[in-house]
Structure formats: structure tokens, C-alpha cells
Amino acid sequence: VCEDNQYSVTQRTKEVTAGPGGLARASAFGIPTMEVNGNDVFAVLDIAGRAIEQIKKDHRPMYLHAHTHRWLGHLAYDKGLYRDPKEVASWKKQDCIQLAAQSLLKAGLTVQTVEELRAQANMEVELAMKSAEAAPFPDLHEAYTDISDAHDRSEKY
């Protein structure tokens, strides 16, 4: 999955990447590609599910290119002054959480239900962060677990 926020640190990627970009590069290596609006969570869910099914069926890689944008600079101290404020404002109107909420409301959910879902999701993220921060670092040898069958399949390519 390539989460393409259209910038490579402080430079627009299209200005520093020869050719049409990641999709063309993956295709050149014979890797099937898919493309999605990375700000549409339902489209991402759908296409990622289809990609996973295809990967499991073919035992081959796929390249999923998700177009999005970052609102802030590349690093904490980066004020993003190299970007047009109108561009950032335009992308903020395409906020994935707001778009998802609008889709749920259009599908018939109530405002209260959407807000309850948002609160539940926020709580799950908070609990996951606390759990991750409290967990010990894994042993270095664990980096190589659960990959033996992938190695066995590599000779097919």
C-alpha cells in the first residue's frame, strides 16, 4: 500500500519523480495495481478487501495506491510554508472522518449514532495506544516468525 500524500518531505512528488509514478513502476515489474481515493474509507475498505482476496488466490503481490494529502508538515518543526494554503484548505474539506460521517448519515444513521461510533472509535484508539506504550519490545528473533511459508512460495516467482 502506498499512501501517497503527494509530497516527498517538502517537494511535490510529481516534480521529483520521473514518469507517471508508482502505479507505472509497479506495473513495469508485472505487479497488478489498484488505485483508490485514500480519503474515502469505504472505498479503501472495499478495494483493500478485493486486493487481499486476489493476493490470497494468486499468492502474488499487489500494489494499492491510495491518494490523500497531509495537512501538516513532514516533521514536527516543519510549518509547511512551501505549500499553497488553498491546497491544504481544499484537502481539509475532504477529511476522511467527515466524509465517512456524511456517508453514514446518508445511509440512514442518526447523528447520535454517528457520534456514538466516533466516541467508540476514539476510545479504541486510546486503549490501543496505551496497550502499545505499555507493551515490552519484542525479542529480535520474533521478527522472523510467521514467514516460513512465504519463503517456501518465493521460488514460484
Short mmCIF file of C-alpha atoms in Angstrom, two decimals:
data_model
loop_
_atom_site.label_atom_id
_atom_site.label_comp_id
_atom_site.label_asym_id
_atom_site.label_seq_id
_atom_site.Cartn_x
_atom_site.Cartn_y
_atom_site.Cartn_z
CA VAL A 1 0.00 0.00 0.00
CA CYS A 2 1.35 3.39 -0.97
CA GLU A 3 -0.28 6.19 0.97
CA ASP A 4 0.51 8.98 -1.47
CA ASN A 5 0.21 12.36 0.22
CA GLN A 6 1.71 13.99 -2.91
CA TYR A 7 4.84 15.22 -1.15
CA SER A 8 8.30 13.82 -0.64
CA VAL A 9 9.31 15.65 2.52
CA THR A 10 8.93 19.27 1.27
CA GLN A 11 8.81 18.74 -2.50
CA ARG A 12 5.81 17.71 -4.60
CA THR A 13 6.50 14.14 -5.72
CA LYS A 14 5.44 14.80 -9.31
CA GLU A 15 8.26 17.34 -9.55
CA VAL A 16 10.97 14.91 -8.43
CA THR A 17 9.71 11.59 -9.81
CA ALA A 18 10.36 10.77 -13.45
CA GLY A 19 7.39 9.37 -15.31
CA PRO A 20 3.85 8.75 -14.19
CA GLY A 21 4.67 7.48 -10.69
CA GLY A 22 4.20 4.45 -8.51
CA LEU A 23 1.44 2.72 -10.47
CA ALA A 24 3.57 2.66 -13.62
CA ARG A 25 6.59 1.41 -11.69
CA ALA A 26 4.67 -1.47 -10.12
CA SER A 27 3.16 -2.37 -13.50
CA ALA A 28 6.63 -2.38 -15.07
CA PHE A 29 7.56 -5.18 -12.66
CA GLY A 30 4.41 -7.12 -13.57
CA ILE A 31 2.71 -6.32 -10.28
CA PRO A 32 -1.05 -5.84 -10.59
CA THR A 33 -2.13 -2.39 -9.40
CA MET A 34 -5.20 -0.78 -7.89
CA GLU A 35 -5.88 2.87 -7.16
CA VAL A 36 -8.21 4.47 -4.61
CA ASN A 37 -9.20 7.77 -3.05
CA GLY A 38 -7.44 7.34 0.29
CA ASN A 39 -9.86 9.75 1.94
CA ASP A 40 -12.87 7.54 1.22
CA VAL A 41 -12.74 4.93 3.98
CA PHE A 42 -15.49 2.84 2.41
CA ALA A 43 -13.73 2.77 -0.98
CA VAL A 44 -10.46 1.85 0.76
CA LEU A 45 -12.19 -0.93 2.70
CA ASP A 46 -13.75 -2.28 -0.49
CA ILE A 47 -10.66 -2.20 -2.69
CA ALA A 48 -8.33 -3.45 0.05
CA GLY A 49 -10.66 -6.40 0.60
CA ARG A 50 -10.62 -7.19 -3.11
CA ALA A 51 -6.82 -6.86 -3.18
CA ILE A 52 -6.44 -9.23 -0.21
CA GLU A 53 -8.71 -11.80 -1.88
CA GLN A 54 -6.64 -11.58 -5.06
CA ILE A 55 -3.34 -11.88 -3.17
CA LYS A 56 -4.58 -14.96 -1.32
CA LYS A 57 -5.84 -16.51 -4.55
CA ASP A 58 -2.77 -15.83 -6.70
CA HIS A 59 -0.06 -15.82 -4.00
CA ARG A 60 1.39 -12.76 -5.69
CA PRO A 61 1.91 -9.18 -4.57
CA MET A 62 -0.34 -6.28 -5.50
CA TYR A 63 0.23 -2.56 -5.38
CA LEU A 64 -2.53 -0.38 -3.93
CA HIS A 65 -2.07 3.35 -4.47
CA ALA A 66 -4.15 5.47 -2.07
CA HIS A 67 -4.28 9.18 -2.92
CA THR A 68 -4.51 11.51 0.06
CA HIS A 69 -2.87 14.62 1.50
CA ARG A 70 -1.19 15.61 4.70
CA TRP A 71 -2.36 18.70 6.49
CA LEU A 72 0.81 19.38 8.43
CA GLY A 73 4.48 19.50 7.58
CA HIS A 74 6.70 16.45 7.19
CA LEU A 75 8.22 16.79 10.66
CA ALA A 76 7.14 18.47 13.89
CA TYR A 77 9.14 21.63 13.16
CA ASP A 78 8.02 21.82 9.50
CA LYS A 79 5.47 24.63 9.16
CA GLY A 80 4.60 23.60 5.60
CA LEU A 81 5.31 27.07 4.19
CA TYR A 82 6.18 25.52 0.81
CA ARG A 83 2.53 24.58 0.27
CA ASP A 84 -0.30 26.72 -1.01
CA PRO A 85 -2.74 27.33 1.89
CA LYS A 86 -5.64 26.98 -0.59
CA GLU A 87 -4.46 23.46 -1.46
CA VAL A 88 -4.39 22.45 2.21
CA ALA A 89 -7.81 24.04 2.81
CA SER A 90 -9.23 22.14 -0.17
CA TRP A 91 -7.94 18.83 1.18
CA LYS A 92 -9.26 19.58 4.66
CA LYS A 93 -12.74 19.70 3.11
CA GLN A 94 -12.11 16.09 2.06
CA ASP A 95 -11.35 14.90 5.61
CA CYS A 96 -11.87 11.14 5.68
CA ILE A 97 -13.65 11.14 9.05
CA GLN A 98 -16.09 13.85 7.98
CA LEU A 99 -16.72 12.11 4.63
CA ALA A 100 -17.38 8.81 6.43
CA ALA A 101 -19.78 10.51 8.85
CA GLN A 102 -21.64 12.09 5.92
CA SER A 103 -21.90 8.69 4.20
CA LEU A 104 -23.28 7.10 7.35
CA LEU A 105 -25.85 9.86 7.73
CA LYS A 106 -26.88 9.46 4.07
CA ALA A 107 -27.23 5.72 4.71
CA GLY A 108 -29.82 6.49 7.40
CA LEU A 109 -27.87 6.51 10.66
CA THR A 110 -28.80 9.21 13.14
CA VAL A 111 -26.44 11.97 14.22
CA GLN A 112 -26.46 10.44 17.70
CA THR A 113 -25.42 7.02 16.36
CA VAL A 114 -22.63 8.54 14.27
CA GLU A 115 -21.34 10.44 17.32
CA GLU A 116 -21.50 7.26 19.41
CA LEU A 117 -19.49 5.42 16.75
CA ARG A 118 -16.93 8.25 16.72
CA ALA A 119 -16.61 8.13 20.53
CA GLN A 120 -16.24 4.34 20.46
CA ALA A 121 -13.54 4.55 17.78
CA ASN A 122 -11.68 7.23 19.74
CA MET A 123 -11.80 5.03 22.85
CA GLU A 124 -10.49 2.02 20.90
CA VAL A 125 -7.58 4.08 19.56
CA GLU A 126 -6.79 5.43 23.02
CA LEU A 127 -6.81 1.92 24.52
CA ALA A 128 -4.65 0.57 21.68
CA MET A 129 -2.12 3.37 22.23
CA LYS A 130 -1.99 2.70 25.97
CA SER A 131 -1.56 -1.02 25.34
CA ALA A 132 1.22 -0.43 22.80
CA GLU A 133 3.03 2.01 25.07
CA ALA A 134 2.84 -0.44 28.00
CA ALA A 135 3.95 -3.48 25.99
CA PRO A 136 7.57 -4.59 26.12
CA PHE A 137 9.63 -4.51 22.95
CA PRO A 138 9.52 -7.91 21.21
CA ASP A 139 12.58 -10.10 21.11
CA LEU A 140 14.63 -9.57 17.95
CA HIS A 141 14.12 -13.20 16.91
CA GLU A 142 10.36 -12.63 16.67
CA ALA A 143 10.97 -10.56 13.54
CA TYR A 144 11.39 -13.82 11.63
CA THR A 145 8.33 -15.68 12.91
CA ASP A 146 5.31 -16.45 10.73
CA ILE A 147 7.17 -16.04 7.45
CA SER A 148 8.33 -19.59 6.63
CA ASP A 149 5.52 -20.36 4.18
CA ALA A 150 6.11 -17.07 2.34
CA HIS A 151 9.75 -18.12 1.86
CA ASP A 152 8.63 -21.51 0.53
CA ARG A 153 6.41 -19.82 -2.09
CA SER A 154 9.12 -17.40 -3.24
CA GLU A 155 10.60 -19.96 -5.64
CA LYS A 156 7.40 -19.81 -7.72
CA TYR A 157 8.22 -16.28 -8.86
#
